[in-house]
mmCIF file of C-alpha atoms and ligand atoms in Angstrom:
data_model
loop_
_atom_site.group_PDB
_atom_site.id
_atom_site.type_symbol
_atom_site.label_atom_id
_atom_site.label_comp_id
_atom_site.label_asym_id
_atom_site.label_seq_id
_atom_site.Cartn_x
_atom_site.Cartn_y
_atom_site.Cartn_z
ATOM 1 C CA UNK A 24 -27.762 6.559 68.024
ATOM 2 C CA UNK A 25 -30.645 7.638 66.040
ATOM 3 C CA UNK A 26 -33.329 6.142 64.444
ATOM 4 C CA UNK A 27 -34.578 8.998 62.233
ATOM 5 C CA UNK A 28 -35.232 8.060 58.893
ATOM 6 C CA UNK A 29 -34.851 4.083 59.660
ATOM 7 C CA UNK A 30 -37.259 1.160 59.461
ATOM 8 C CA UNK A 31 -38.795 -0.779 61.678
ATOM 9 C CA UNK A 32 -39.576 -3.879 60.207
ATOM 10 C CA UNK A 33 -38.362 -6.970 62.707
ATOM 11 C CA UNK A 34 -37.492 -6.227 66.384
ATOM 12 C CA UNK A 35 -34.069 -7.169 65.818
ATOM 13 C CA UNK A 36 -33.457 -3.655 63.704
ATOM 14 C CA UNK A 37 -33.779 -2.458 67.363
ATOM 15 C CA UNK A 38 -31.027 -2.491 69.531
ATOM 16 C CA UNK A 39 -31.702 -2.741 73.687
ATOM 17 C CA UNK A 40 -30.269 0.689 74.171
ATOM 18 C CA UNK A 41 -32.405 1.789 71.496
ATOM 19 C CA UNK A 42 -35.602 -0.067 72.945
ATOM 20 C CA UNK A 43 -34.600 1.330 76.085
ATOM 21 C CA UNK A 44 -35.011 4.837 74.860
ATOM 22 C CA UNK A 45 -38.507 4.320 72.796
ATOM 23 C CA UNK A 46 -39.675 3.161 76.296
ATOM 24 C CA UNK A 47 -38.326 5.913 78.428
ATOM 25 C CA UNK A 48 -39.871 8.376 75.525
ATOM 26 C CA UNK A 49 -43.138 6.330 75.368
ATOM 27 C CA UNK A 50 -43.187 7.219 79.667
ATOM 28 C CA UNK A 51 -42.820 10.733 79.116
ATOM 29 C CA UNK A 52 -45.569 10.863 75.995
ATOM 30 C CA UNK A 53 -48.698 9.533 78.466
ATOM 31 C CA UNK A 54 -50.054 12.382 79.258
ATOM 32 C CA UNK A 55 -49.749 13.968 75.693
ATOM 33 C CA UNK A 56 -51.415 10.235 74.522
ATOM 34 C CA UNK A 57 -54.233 11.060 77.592
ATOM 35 C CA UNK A 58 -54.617 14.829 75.928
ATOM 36 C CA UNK A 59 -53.753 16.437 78.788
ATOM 37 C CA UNK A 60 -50.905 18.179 77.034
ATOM 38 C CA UNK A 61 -50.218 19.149 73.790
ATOM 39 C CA UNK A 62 -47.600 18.903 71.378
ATOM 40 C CA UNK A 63 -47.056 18.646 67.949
ATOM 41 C CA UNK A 64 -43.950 17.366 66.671
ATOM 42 C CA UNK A 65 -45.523 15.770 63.530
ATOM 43 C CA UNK A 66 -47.296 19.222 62.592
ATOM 44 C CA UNK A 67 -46.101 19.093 58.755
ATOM 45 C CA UNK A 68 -46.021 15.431 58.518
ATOM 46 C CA UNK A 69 -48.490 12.702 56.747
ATOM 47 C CA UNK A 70 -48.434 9.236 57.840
ATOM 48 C CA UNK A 71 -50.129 6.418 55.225
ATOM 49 C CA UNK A 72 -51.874 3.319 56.964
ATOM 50 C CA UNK A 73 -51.741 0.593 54.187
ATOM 51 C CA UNK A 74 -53.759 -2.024 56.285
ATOM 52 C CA UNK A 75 -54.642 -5.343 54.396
ATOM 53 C CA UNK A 76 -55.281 -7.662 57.126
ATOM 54 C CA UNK A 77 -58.359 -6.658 59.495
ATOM 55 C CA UNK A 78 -56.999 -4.616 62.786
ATOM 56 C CA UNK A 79 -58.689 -2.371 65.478
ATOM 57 C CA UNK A 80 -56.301 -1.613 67.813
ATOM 58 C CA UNK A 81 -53.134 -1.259 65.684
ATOM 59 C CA UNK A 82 -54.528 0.719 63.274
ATOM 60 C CA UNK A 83 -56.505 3.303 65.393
ATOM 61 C CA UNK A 84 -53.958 3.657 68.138
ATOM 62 C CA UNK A 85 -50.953 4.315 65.263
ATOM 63 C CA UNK A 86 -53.930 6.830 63.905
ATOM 64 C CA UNK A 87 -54.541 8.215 67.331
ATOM 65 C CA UNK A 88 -51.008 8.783 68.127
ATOM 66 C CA UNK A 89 -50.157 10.644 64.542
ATOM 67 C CA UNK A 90 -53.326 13.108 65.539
ATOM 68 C CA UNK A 91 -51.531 13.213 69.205
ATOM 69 C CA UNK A 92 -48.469 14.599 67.686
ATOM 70 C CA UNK A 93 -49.958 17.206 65.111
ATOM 71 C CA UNK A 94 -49.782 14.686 61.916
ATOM 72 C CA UNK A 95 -52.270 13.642 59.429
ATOM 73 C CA UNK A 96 -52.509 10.291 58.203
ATOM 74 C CA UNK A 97 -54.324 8.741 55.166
ATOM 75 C CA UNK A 98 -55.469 5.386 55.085
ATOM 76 C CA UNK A 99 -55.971 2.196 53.002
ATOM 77 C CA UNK A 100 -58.355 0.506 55.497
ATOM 78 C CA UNK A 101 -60.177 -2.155 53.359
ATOM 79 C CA UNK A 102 -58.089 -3.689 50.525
ATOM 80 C CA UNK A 103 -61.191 -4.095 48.574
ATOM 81 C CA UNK A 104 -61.712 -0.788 47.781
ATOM 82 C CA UNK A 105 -57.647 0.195 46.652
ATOM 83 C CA UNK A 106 -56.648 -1.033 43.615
ATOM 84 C CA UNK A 107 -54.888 -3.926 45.209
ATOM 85 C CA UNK A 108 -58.041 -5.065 44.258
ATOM 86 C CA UNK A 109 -56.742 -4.696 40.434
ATOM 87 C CA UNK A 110 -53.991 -6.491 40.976
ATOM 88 C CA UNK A 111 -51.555 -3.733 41.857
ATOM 89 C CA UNK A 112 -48.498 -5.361 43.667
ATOM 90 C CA UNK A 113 -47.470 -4.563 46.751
ATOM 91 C CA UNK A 114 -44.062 -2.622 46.075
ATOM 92 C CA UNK A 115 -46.092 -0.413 42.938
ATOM 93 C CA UNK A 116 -49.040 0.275 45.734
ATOM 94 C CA UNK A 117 -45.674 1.151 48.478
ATOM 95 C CA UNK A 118 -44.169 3.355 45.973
ATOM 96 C CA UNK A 119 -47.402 5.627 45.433
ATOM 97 C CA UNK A 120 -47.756 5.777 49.059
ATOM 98 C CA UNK A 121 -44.017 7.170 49.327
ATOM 99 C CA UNK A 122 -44.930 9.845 47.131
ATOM 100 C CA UNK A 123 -47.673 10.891 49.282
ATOM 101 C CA UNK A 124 -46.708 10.668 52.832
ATOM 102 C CA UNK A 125 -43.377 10.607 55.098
ATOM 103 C CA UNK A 126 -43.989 7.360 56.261
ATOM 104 C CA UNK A 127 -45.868 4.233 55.460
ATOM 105 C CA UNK A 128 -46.844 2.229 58.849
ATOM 106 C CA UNK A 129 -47.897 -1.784 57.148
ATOM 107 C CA UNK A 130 -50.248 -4.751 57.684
ATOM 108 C CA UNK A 131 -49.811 -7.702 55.416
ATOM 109 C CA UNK A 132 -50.839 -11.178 55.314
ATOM 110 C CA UNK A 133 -47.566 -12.269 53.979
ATOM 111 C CA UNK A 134 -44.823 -13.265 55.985
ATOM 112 C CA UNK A 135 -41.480 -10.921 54.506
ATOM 113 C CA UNK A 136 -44.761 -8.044 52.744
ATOM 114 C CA UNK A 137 -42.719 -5.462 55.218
ATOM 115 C CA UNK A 138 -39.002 -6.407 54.191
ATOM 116 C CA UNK A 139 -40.209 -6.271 50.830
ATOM 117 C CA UNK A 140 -41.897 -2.842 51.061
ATOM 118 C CA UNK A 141 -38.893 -1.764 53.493
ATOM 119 C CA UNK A 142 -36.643 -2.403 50.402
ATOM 120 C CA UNK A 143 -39.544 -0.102 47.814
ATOM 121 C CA UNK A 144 -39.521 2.458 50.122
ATOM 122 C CA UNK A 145 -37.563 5.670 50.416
ATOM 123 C CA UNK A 146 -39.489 6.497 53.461
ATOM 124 C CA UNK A 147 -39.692 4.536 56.748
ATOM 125 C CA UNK A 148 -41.793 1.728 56.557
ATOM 126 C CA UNK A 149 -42.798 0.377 59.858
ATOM 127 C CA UNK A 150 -44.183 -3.310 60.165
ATOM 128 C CA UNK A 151 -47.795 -3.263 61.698
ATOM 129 C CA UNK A 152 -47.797 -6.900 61.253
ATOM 130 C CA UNK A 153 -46.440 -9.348 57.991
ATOM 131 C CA UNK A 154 -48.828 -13.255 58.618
ATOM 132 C CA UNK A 155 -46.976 -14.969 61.094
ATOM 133 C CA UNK A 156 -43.786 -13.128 60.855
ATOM 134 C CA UNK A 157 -42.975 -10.410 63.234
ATOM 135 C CA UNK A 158 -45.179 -7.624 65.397
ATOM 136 C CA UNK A 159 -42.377 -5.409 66.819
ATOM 137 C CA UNK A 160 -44.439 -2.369 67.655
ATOM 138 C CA UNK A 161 -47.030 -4.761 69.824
ATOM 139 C CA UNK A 162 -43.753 -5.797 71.414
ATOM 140 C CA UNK A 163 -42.817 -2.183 72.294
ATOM 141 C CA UNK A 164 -46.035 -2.178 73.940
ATOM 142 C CA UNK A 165 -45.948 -5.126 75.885
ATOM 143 C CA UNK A 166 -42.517 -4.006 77.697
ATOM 144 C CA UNK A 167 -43.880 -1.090 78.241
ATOM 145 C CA UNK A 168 -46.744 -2.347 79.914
ATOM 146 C CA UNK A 169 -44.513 -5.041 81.839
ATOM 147 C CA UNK A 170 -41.879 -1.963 82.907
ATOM 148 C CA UNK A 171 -44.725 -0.055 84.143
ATOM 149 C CA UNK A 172 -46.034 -2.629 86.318
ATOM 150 C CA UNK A 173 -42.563 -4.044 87.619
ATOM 151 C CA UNK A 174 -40.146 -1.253 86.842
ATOM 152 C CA UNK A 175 -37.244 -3.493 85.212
ATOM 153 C CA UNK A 176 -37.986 -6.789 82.755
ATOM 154 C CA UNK A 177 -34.766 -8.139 83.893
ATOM 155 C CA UNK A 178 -35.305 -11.130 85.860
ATOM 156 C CA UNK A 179 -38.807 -11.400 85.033
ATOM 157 C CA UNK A 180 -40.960 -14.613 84.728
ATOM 158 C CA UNK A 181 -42.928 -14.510 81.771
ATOM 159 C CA UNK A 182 -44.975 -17.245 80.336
ATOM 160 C CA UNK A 183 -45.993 -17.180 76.810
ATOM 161 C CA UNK A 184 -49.324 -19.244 76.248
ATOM 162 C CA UNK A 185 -51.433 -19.949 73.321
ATOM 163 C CA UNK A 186 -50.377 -20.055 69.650
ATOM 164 C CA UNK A 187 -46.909 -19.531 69.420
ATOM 165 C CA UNK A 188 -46.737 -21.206 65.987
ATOM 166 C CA UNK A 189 -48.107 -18.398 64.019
ATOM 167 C CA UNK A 190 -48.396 -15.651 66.753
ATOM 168 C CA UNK A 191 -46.414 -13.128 65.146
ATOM 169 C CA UNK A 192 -46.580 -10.875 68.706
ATOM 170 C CA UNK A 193 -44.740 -13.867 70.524
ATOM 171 C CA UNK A 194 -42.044 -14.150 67.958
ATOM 172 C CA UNK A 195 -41.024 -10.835 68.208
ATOM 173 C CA UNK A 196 -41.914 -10.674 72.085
ATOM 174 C CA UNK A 197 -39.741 -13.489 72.811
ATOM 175 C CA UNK A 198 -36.720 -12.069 71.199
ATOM 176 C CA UNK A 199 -36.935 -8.537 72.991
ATOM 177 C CA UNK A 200 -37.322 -10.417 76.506
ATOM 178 C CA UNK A 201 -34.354 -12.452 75.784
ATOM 179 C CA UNK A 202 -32.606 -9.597 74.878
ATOM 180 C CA UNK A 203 -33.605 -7.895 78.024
ATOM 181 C CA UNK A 204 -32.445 -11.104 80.432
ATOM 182 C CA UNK A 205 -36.256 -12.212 81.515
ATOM 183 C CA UNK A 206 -37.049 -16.090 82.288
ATOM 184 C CA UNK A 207 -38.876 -17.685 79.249
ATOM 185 C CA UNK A 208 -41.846 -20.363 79.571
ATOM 186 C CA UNK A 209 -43.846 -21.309 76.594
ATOM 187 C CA UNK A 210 -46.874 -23.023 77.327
ATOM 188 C CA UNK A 211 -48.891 -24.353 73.777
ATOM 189 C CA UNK A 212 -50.613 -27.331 72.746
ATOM 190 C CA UNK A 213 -47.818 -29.485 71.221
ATOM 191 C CA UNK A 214 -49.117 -28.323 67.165
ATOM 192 C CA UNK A 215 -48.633 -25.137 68.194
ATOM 193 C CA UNK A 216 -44.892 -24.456 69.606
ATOM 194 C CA UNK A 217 -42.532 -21.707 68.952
ATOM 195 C CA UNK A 218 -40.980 -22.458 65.158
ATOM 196 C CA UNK A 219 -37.273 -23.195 65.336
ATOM 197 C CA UNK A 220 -36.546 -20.452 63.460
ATOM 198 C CA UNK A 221 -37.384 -17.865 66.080
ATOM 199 C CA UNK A 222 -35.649 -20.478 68.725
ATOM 200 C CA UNK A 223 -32.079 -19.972 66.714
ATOM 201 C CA UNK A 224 -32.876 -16.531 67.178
ATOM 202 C CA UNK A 225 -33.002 -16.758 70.985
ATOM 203 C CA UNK A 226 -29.859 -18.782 70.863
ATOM 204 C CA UNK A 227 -27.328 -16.340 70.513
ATOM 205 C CA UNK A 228 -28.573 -14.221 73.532
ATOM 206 C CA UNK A 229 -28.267 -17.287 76.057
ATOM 207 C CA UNK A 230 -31.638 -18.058 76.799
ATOM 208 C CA UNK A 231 -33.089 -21.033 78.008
ATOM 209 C CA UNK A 232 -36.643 -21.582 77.041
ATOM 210 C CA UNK A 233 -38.800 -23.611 79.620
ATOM 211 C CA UNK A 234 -41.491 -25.878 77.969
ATOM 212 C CA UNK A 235 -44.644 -26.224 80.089
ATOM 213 C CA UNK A 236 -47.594 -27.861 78.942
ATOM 214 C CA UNK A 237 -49.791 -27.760 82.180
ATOM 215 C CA UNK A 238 -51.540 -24.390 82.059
ATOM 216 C CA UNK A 239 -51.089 -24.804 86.434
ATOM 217 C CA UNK A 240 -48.008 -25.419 86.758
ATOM 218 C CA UNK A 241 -46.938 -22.809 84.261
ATOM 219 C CA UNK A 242 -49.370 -19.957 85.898
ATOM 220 C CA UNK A 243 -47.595 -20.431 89.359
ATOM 221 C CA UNK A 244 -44.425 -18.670 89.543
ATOM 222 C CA UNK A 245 -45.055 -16.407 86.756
ATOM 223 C CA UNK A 246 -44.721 -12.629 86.766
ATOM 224 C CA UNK A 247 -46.564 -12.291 83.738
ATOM 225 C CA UNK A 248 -48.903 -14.551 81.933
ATOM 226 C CA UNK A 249 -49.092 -13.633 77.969
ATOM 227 C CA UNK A 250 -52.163 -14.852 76.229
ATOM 228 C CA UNK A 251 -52.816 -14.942 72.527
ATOM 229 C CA UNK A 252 -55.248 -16.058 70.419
ATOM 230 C CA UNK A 253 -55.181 -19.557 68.582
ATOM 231 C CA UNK A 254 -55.217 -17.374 64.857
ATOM 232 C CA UNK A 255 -57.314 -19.335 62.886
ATOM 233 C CA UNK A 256 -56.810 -17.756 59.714
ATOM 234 C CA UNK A 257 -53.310 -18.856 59.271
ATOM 235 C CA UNK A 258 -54.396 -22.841 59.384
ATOM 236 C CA UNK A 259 -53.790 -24.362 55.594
ATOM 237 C CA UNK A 260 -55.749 -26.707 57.328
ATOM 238 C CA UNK A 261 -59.619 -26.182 59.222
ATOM 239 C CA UNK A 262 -59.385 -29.665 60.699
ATOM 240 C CA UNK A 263 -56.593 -28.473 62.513
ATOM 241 C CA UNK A 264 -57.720 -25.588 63.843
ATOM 242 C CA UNK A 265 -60.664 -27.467 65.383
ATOM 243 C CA UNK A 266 -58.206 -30.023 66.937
ATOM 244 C CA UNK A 267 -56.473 -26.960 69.184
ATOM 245 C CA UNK A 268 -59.737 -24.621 69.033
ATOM 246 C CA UNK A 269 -60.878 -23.931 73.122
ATOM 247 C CA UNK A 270 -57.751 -25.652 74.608
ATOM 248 C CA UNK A 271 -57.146 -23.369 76.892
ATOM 249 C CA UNK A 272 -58.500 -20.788 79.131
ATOM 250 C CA UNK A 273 -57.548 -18.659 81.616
ATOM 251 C CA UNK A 274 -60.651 -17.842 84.445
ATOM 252 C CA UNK A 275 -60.511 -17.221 88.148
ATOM 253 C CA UNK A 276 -60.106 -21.100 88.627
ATOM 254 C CA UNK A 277 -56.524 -21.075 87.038
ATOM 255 C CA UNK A 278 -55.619 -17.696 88.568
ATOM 256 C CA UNK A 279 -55.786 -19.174 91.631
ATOM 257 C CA UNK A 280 -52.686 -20.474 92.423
ATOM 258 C CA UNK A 281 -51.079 -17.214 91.072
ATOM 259 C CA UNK A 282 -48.868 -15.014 92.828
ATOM 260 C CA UNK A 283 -50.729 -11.645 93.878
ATOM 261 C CA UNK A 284 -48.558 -9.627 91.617
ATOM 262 C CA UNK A 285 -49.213 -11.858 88.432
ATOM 263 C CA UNK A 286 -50.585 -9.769 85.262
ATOM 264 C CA UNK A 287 -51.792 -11.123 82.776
ATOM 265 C CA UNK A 288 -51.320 -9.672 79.274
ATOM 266 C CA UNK A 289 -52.877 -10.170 75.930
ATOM 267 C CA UNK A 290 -52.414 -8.197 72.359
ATOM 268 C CA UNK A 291 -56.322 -8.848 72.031
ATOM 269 C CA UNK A 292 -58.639 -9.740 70.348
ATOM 270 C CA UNK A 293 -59.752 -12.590 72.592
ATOM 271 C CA UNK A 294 -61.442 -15.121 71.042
ATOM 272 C CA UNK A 295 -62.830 -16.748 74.365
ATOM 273 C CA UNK A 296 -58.925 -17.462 75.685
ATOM 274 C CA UNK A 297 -59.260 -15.126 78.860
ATOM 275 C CA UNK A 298 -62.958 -15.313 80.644
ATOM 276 C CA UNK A 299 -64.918 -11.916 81.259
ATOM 277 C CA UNK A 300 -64.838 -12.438 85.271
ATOM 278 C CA UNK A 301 -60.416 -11.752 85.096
ATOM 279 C CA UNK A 302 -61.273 -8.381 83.573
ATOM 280 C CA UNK A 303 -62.129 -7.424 87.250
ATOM 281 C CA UNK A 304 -59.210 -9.283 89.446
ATOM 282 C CA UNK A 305 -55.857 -6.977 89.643
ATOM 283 C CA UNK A 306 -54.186 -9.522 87.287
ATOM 284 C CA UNK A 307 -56.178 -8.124 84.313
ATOM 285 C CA UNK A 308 -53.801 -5.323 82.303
ATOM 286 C CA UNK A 309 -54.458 -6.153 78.958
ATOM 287 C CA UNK A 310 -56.794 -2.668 78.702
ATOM 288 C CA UNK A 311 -53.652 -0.552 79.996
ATOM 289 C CA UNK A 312 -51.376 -2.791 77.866
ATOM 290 C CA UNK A 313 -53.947 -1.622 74.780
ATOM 291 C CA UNK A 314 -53.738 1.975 75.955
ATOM 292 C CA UNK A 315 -50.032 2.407 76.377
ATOM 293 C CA UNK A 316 -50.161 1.256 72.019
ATOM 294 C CA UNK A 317 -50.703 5.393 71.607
ATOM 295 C CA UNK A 318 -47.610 6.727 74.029
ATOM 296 C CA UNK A 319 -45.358 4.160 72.832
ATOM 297 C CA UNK A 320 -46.455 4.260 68.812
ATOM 298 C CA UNK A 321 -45.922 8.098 69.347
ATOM 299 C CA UNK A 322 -42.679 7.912 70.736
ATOM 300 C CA UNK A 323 -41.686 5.770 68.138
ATOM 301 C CA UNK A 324 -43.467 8.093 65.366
ATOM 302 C CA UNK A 325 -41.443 10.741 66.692
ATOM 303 C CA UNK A 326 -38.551 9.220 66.557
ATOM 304 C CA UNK A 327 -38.508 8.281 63.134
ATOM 305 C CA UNK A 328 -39.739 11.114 61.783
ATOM 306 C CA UNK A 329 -38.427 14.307 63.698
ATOM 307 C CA UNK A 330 -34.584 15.204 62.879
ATOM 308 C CA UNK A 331 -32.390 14.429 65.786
ATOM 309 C CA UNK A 332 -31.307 18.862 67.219
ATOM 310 C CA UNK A 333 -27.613 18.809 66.337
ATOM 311 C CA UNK A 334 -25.479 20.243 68.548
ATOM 312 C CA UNK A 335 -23.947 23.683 67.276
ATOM 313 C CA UNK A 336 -20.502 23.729 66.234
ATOM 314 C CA UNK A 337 -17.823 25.758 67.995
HETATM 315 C C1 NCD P 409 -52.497 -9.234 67.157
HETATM 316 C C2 NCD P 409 -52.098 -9.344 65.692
HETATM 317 O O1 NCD P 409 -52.734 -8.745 64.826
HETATM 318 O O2 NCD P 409 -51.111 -10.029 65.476
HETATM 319 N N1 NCD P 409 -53.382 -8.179 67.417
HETATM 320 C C3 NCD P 409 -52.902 -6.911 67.592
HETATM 321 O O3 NCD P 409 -52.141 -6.395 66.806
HETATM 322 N N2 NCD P 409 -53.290 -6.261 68.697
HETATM 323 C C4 NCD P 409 -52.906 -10.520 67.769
HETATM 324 C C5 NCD P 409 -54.067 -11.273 67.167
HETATM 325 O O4 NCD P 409 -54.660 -10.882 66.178
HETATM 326 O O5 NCD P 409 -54.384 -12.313 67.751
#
């Protein structure tokens, strides 16, 4: 089992062994992410950021964790200045990049952009986002950030609330915790519900999904409460937006009736879905969730991009 060379484009190219390993690797690559060791596996390596959808922490934490592990990177930051701007496609602007760098990590606004650059690309191409298609490398995160705080994800309640219509993190989120045998809630207002394409997904693994509209009900036998964003930019519509806009939040009020161990998790940005005053209750570990992005995007940088030792013959 290797995944040198490979893409990672949907979390389904991983399998649970595999996802088992990036995590185990991402455990051991903290303190290198912290800078309190050093190593430099990536010394002789270049890694191209082709961004073309505004990002903070994806970007900067796939940056930091390249200049963790000895790499370079170069980066296409604002679309407006490459000559995408020209009217380059996507798969000519992919194959430059190829030439240039060993692999090519991609944000897209269109659903299928990282398939389709997968497919242009000699090198590995790793999916940093496509529109409301998949996330898998915020997914690596999140388990991560769930193992570290429970030490399995089997058996876990986890409620998934917010926009789970074009949340790309929650389609690839809920797959992975299916895969790993956790208890799924989705909690959305009824425009925004998990598409039925990512529920045939979840089929095959045995999963039941548990609707649950009331934010209370839902919050009080969860493990782990997952909040996202209502993305506004993916509505054809503005009307409709403003129809689900400030539906729910989650403040000391709701958290309530939690159980003490409950965190609470979010890819971030927030957009006013989490209130200030959680930051400070023990449920808040969406900052550690955002700092465990740089072990876990080096372990899988490393990975993908180091030669697996072989063991000498005879
Ligand atoms: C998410 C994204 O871009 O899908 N952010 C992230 O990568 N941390 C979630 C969002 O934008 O709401």
């Amino acid at each position: 089992m290797s995944l040198y060379g490979r893409d990672v484009i949907s979390i389904r190219d991983l399998s649970r062994p595999e996802i088992e390993a990036l995590l185990e690797s991402a455990r051991r690559m903290i303190p290198y992410a912290e800078g309190k060791k050093v190593m430099h596996p990536l010394a002789d390596k270049i890694v191209a950021m082709a961004f073309f959808e505004p990002s903070t922490r994806t970007r900067l934490s796939f940056e930091s964790a390249v200049h963790r592990l000895g790499g370079q990177c170069i980066t296409i930051a604002d679309p407006a200045v490459s000559s995408v701007r020209k009217g380059e496609s996507l798969s000519d602007t992919i194959r430059m990049l190829t030439s240039y760098s060993d692999a090519i990590v991609l944000r897209h606004p269109s659903e299928g952009s990282a398939r389709l650059a997968g497919r242009a690309s000699e090198r590995p191409v790793i999916n940093a986002g496509d529109g409301a298609g998949q996330h898998p490398t915020q997914t690596l995160l999140d388990l991560a950030t769930m193992q570290e705080a429970f030490g399995t994800l089997s058996g876990l309640r986890v409620v998934l609330l917010g926009d789970l219509k074009y949340g790309r993190t929650v389609h690839s989120l809920a797959y992975a915790l299916a895969l790993f045998g956790a208890q799924l809630v989705v909690s959305s207002p009824p425009s925004l519900q998990l598409p039925e394409e990512v529920r045939d997904q979840l089929e095959p693994l045995g999963v039941k999904i548990q609707e649950e509209e009331q934010l209370h009900r839902a919050v009080r036998d969860a493990d782990v409460l997952y909040v996202t964003r209502i993305q506004k930019e993916r509505f054809p519509d503005e009307a409709d937006y403003l129809k689900v806009a400030g539906s729910y939040r989650i403040d000391a009020g709701v958290l309530a009736a939690a159980k003490s161990r409950l965190i609470v998790l979010h890819p971030l940005p927030r957009a006013g879905e989490i209130a200030p005053e959680v930051d400070a209750t023990p449920h808040a570990a969406y900052f550690r969730q955002a700092f465990l992005a740089v072990p876990v995007r080096m372990a899988l940088l490393d990975a993908l991009l180091t030669a697996p030792k072989r063991a000498r013959a005879g």
